[in-house]
mmCIF file of C-alpha atoms in Angstrom:
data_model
loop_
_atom_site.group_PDB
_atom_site.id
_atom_site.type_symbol
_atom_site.label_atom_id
_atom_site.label_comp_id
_atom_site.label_asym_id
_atom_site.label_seq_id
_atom_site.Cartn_x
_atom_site.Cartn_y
_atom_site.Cartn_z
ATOM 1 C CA UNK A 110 56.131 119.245 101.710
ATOM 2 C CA UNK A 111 54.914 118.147 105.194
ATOM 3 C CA UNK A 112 57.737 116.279 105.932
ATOM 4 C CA UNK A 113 60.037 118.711 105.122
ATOM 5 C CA UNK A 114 58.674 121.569 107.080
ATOM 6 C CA UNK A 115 58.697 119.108 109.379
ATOM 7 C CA UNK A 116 62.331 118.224 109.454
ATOM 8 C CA UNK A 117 63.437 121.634 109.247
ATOM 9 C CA UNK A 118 61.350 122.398 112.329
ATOM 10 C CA UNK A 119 63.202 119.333 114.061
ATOM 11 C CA UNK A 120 66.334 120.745 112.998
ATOM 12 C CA UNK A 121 65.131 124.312 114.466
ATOM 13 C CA UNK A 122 64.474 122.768 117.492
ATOM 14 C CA UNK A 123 67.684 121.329 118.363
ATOM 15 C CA UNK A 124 69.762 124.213 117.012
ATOM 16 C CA UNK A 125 67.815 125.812 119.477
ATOM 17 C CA UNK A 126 68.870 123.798 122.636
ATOM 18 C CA UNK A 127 72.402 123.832 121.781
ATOM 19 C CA UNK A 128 72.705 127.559 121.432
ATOM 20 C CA UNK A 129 70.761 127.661 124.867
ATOM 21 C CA UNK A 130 73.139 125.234 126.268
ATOM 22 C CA UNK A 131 76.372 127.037 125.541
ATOM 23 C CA UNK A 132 74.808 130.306 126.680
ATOM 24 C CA UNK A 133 74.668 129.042 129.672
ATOM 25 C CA UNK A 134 77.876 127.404 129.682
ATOM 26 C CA UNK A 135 79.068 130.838 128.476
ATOM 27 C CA UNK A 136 77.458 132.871 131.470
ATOM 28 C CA UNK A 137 78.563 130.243 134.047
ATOM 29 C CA UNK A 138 81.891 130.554 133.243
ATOM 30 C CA UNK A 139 82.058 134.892 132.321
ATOM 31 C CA UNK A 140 80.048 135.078 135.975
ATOM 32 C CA UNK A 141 83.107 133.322 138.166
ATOM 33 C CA UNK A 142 80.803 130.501 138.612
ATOM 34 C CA UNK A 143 82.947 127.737 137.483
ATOM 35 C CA UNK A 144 86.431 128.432 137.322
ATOM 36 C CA UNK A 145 88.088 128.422 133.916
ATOM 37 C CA UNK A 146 90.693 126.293 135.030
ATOM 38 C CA UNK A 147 88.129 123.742 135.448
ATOM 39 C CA UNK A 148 86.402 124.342 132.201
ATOM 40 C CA UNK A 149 87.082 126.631 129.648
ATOM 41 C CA UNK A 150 84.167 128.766 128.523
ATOM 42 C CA UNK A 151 83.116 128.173 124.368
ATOM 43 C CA UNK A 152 85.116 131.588 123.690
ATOM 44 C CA UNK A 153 87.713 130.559 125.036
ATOM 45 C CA UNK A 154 87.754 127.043 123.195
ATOM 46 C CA UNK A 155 86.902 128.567 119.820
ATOM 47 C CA UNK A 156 89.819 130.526 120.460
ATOM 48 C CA UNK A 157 92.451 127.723 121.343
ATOM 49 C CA UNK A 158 90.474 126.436 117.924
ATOM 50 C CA UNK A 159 91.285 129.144 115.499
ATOM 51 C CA UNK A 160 95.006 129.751 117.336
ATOM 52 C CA UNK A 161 96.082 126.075 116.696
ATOM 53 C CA UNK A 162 93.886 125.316 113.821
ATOM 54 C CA UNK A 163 96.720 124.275 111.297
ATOM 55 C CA UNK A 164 97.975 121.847 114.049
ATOM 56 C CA UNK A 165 94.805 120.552 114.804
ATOM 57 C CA UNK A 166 94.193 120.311 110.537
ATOM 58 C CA UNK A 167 97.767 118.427 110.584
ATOM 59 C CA UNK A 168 96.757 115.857 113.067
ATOM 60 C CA UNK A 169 93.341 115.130 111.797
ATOM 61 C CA UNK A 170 94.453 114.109 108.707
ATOM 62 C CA UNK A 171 96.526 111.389 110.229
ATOM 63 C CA UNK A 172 93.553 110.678 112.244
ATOM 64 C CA UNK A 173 91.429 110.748 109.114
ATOM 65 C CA UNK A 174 93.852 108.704 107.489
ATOM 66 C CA UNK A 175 93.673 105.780 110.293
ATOM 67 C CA UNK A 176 90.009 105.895 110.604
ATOM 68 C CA UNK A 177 89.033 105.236 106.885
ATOM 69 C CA UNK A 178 91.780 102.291 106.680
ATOM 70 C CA UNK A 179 89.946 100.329 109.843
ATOM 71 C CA UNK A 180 86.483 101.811 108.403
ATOM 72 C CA UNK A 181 86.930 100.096 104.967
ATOM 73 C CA UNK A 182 88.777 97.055 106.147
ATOM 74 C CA UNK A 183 86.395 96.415 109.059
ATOM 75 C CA UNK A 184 82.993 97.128 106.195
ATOM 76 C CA UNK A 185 84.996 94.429 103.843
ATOM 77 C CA UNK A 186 85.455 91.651 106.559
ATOM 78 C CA UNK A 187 81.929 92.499 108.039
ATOM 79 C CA UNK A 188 80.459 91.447 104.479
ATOM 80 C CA UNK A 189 82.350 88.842 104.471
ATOM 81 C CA UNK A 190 81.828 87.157 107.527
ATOM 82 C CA UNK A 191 77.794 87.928 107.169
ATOM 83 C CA UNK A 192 77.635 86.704 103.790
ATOM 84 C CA UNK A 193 79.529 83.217 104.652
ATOM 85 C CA UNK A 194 77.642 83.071 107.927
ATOM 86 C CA UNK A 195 74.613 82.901 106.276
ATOM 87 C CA UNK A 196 75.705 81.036 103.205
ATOM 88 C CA UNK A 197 76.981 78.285 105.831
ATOM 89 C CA UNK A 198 75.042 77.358 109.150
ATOM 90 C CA UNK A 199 77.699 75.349 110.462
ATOM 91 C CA UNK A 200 79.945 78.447 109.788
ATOM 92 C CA UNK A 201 77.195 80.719 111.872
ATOM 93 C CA UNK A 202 77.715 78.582 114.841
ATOM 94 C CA UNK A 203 81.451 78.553 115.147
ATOM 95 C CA UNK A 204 82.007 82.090 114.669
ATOM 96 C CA UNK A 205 79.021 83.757 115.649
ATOM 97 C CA UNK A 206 79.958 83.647 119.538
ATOM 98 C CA UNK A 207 83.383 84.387 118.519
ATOM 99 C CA UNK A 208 81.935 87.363 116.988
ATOM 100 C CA UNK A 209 80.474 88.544 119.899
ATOM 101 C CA UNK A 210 83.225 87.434 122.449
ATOM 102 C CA UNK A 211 85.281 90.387 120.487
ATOM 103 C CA UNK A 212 83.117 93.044 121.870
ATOM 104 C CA UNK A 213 83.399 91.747 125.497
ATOM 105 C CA UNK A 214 86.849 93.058 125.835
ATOM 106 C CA UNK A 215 87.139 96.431 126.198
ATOM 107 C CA UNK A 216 88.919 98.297 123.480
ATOM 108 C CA UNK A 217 91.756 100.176 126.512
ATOM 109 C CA UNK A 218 92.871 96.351 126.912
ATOM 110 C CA UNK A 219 93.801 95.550 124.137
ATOM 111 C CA UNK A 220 95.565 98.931 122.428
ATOM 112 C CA UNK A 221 98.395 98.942 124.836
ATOM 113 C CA UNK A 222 98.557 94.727 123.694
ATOM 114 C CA UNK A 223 98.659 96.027 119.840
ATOM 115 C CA UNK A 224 100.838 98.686 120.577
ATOM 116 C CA UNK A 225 103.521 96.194 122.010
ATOM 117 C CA UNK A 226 103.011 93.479 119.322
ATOM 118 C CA UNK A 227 102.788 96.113 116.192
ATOM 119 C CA UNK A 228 104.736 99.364 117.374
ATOM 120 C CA UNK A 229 103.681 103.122 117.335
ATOM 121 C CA UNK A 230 103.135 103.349 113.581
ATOM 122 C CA UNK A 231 99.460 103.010 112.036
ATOM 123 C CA UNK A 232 99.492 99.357 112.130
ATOM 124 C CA UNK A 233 98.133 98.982 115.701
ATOM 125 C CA UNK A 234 95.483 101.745 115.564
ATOM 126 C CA UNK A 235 94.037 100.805 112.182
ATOM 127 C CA UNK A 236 93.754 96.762 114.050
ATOM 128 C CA UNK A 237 91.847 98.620 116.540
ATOM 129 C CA UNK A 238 89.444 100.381 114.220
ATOM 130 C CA UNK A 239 88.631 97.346 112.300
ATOM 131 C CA UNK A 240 88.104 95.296 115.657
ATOM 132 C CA UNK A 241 85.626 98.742 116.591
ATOM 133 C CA UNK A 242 83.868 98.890 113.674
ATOM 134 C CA UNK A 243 83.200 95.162 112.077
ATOM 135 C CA UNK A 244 80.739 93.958 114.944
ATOM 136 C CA UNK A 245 78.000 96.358 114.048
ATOM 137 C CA UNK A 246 78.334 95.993 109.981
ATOM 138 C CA UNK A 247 78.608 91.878 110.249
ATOM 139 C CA UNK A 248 75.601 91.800 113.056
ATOM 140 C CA UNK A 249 73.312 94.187 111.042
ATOM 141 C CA UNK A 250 73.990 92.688 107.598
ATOM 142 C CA UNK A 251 73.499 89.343 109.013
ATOM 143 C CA UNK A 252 70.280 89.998 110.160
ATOM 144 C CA UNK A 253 69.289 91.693 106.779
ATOM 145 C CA UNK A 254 70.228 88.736 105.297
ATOM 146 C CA UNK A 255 68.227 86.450 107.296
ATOM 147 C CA UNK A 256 65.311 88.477 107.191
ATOM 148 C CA UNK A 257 64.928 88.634 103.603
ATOM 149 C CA UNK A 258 61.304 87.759 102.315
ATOM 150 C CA UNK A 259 61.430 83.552 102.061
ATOM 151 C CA UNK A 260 58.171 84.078 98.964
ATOM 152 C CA UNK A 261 60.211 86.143 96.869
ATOM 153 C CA UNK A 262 63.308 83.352 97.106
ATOM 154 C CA UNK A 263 61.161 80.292 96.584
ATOM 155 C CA UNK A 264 59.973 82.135 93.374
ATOM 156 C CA UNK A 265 62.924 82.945 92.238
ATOM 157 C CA UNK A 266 64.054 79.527 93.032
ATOM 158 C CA UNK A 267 61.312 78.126 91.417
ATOM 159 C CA UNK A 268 62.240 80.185 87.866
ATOM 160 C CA UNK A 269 65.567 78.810 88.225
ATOM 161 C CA UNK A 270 67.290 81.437 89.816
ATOM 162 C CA UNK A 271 71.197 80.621 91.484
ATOM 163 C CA UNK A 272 71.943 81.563 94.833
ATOM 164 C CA UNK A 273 74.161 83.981 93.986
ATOM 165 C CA UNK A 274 71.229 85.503 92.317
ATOM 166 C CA UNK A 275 68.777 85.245 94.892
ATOM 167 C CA UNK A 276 71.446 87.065 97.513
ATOM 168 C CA UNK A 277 71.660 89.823 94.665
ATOM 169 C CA UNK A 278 68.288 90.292 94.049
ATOM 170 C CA UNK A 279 66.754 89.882 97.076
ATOM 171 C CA UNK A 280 68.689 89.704 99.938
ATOM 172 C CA UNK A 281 71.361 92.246 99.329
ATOM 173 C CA UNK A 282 68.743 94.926 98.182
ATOM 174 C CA UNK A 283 66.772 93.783 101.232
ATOM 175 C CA UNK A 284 69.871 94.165 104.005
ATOM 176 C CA UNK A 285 70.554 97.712 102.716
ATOM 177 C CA UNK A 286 68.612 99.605 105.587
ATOM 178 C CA UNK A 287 70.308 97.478 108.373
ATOM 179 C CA UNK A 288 73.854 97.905 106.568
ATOM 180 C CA UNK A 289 73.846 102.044 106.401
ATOM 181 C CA UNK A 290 72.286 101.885 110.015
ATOM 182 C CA UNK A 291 75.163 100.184 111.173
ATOM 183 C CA UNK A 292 77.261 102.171 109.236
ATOM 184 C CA UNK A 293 76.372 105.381 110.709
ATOM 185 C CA UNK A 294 77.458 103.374 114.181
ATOM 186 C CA UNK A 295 80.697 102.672 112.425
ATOM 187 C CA UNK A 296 82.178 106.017 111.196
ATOM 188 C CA UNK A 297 81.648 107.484 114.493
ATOM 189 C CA UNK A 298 83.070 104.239 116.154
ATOM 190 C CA UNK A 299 86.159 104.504 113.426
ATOM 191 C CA UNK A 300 87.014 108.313 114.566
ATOM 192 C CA UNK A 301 86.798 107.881 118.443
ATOM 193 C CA UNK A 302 88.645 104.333 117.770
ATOM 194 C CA UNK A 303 91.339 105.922 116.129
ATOM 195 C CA UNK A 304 91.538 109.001 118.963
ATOM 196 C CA UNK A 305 91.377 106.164 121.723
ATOM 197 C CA UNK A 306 94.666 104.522 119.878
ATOM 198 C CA UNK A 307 96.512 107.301 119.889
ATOM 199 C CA UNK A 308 96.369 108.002 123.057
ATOM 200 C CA UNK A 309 98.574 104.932 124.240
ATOM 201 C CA UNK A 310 101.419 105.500 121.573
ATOM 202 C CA UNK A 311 102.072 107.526 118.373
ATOM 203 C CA UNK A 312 103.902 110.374 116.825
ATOM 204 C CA UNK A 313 101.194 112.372 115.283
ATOM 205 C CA UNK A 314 96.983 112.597 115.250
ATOM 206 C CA UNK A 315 94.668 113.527 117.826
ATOM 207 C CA UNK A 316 95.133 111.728 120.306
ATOM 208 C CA UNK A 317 98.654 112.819 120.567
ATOM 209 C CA UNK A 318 97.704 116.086 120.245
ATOM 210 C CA UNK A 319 95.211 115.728 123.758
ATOM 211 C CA UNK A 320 97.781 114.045 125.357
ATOM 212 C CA UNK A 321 100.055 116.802 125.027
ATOM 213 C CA UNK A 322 97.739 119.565 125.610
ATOM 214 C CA UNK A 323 96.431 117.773 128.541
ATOM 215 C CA UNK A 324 100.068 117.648 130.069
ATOM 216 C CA UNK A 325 100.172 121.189 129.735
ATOM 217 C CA UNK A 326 96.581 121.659 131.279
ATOM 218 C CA UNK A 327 95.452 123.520 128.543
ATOM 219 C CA UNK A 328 91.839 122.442 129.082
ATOM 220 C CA UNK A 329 90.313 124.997 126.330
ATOM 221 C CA UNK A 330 92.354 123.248 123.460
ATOM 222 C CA UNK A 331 91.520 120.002 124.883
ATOM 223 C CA UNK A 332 87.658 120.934 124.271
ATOM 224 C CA UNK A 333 88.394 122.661 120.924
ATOM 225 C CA UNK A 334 89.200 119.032 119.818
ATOM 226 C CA UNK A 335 86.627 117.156 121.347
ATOM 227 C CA UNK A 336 84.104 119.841 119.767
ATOM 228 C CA UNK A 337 86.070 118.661 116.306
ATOM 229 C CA UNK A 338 85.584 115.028 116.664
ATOM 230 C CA UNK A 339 81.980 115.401 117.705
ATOM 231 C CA UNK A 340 81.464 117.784 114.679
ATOM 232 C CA UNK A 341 83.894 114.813 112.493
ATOM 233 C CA UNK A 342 81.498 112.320 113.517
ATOM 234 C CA UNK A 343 78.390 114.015 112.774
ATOM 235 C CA UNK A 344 79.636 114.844 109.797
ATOM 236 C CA UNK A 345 80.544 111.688 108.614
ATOM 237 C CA UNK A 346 76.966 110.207 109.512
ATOM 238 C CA UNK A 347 75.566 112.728 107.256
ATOM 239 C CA UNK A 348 77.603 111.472 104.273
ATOM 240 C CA UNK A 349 75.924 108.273 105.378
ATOM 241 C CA UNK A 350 72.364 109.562 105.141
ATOM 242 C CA UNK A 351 73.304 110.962 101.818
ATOM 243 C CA UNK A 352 75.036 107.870 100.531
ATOM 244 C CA UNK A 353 71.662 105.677 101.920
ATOM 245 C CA UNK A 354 69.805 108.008 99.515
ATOM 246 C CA UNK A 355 71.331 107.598 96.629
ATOM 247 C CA UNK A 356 71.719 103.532 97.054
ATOM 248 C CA UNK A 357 67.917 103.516 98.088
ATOM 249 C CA UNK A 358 65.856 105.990 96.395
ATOM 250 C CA UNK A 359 62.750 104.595 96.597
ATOM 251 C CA UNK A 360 62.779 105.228 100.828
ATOM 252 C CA UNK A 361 62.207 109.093 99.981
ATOM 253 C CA UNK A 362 59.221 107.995 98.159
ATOM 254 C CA UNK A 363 57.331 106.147 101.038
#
């Protein structure tokens, strides 16, 4: 009951500071203080929201669309590469660094490269999102892995237990925490990935939606969809929180 009241009170909290925060934002820009043509006060954006919200629904759901592709494909090879990496230490060292070289180059290099090698379809932007969103799945999950208690596998081991079923019973359940930490990392990484993509090439999504609005300095709608990717991504990282309780029930008991 504790924790609860004090969750809620957390929750109060921050509620709180955002509605101060666009009150102010709101009087800055009613007052003259900052001109609307530099930014758009939150009436104005939740305007530009509800005026082009069947065009903004239309391009999130290509968006949407892109995002869980590289989100599903980038959580499949993550796994993968984890679980081989520490199946095989030879395997760890070769690809490992190679791992981490991929998040040395930043991700407005190489669109415009995919873009030119793949075209303006889906094909390029979903590349992206997997490249995005693999790193933090295959580094957590590794780590989970190698962190798993070394007792509980030498018993096992010592009742005749396979590897296979010492990675099921103990270091999968184990890695579990790291993996939907990294997750929540991931669907946010998947959305702004996606948005980032589009920017450099495509037909519909929105991306191309900012880039258009942006020629046409239309500022408010511009904010109207950053305020719907933020709320996207939040979003998503609750259906994370739920999904980690239902996979790990016993964490609500601790």
């Amino acid at each position: 009951m504790r924790k609860k009241l004090q969750n809620t009170t957390s929750k109060l909290w921050a509620l709180a500071a955002v509605a101060a925060l666009l009150a102010v934002w709101q009087i800055a820009c009613s007052t003259g203080m900052i001109s609307k043509f530099m930014l758009p006060s939150p009436v104005d954006v939740v305007k530009a929201f509800i005026g082009d919200f069947p065009l903004l629904m239309e391009n999130l759901k290509v968006t949407l669309i892109e995002a869980f592709l590289g989100l599903a494909i980038g959580v499949a090879l993550g796994f993968v590469m984890a679980a081989a990496m520490d199946r095989f230490d030879r395997l760890y060292q070769a690809l490992y660094p190679l791992v981490i070289l991929t998040q040395t180059i930043p991700t407005v290099a190489i669109a415009p490269l995919l873009v030119l090698w793949f075209g303006y379809e889906m094909t390029p932007k979903v590349i992206l999102i997997v490249i995005v969103t693999f790193f933090p799945i295959t580094v957590s999950l590794l780590d989970g892995f190698r962190s798993a208690d070394v007792d509980t596998m030498n018993l096992l081991r010592s009742m005749g237990a396979t590897r296979l079923q010492v990675f099921r019973y103990v270091k999968l359940p184990g890695s579990l925490g790291a993996f939907f930490s990294s997750l929540r990392i991931s669907v946010s990484y998947a959305v702004v990935g996606a948005v980032i993509s589009e920017w450099l090439g495509g037909f519909s999504g929105l991306g191309v939606y900012m880039t258009k609005v942006k020629k046409a300095f239309s500022f408010d709608k511009m904010f109207a969809v950053i305020f719907l990717i933020s709320g996207i991504s939040l979003f998503l990282m609750w259906l994370v929180d739920v999904l980690q309780k239902k996979c790990m029930p016993w964490e609500d008991k601790k």
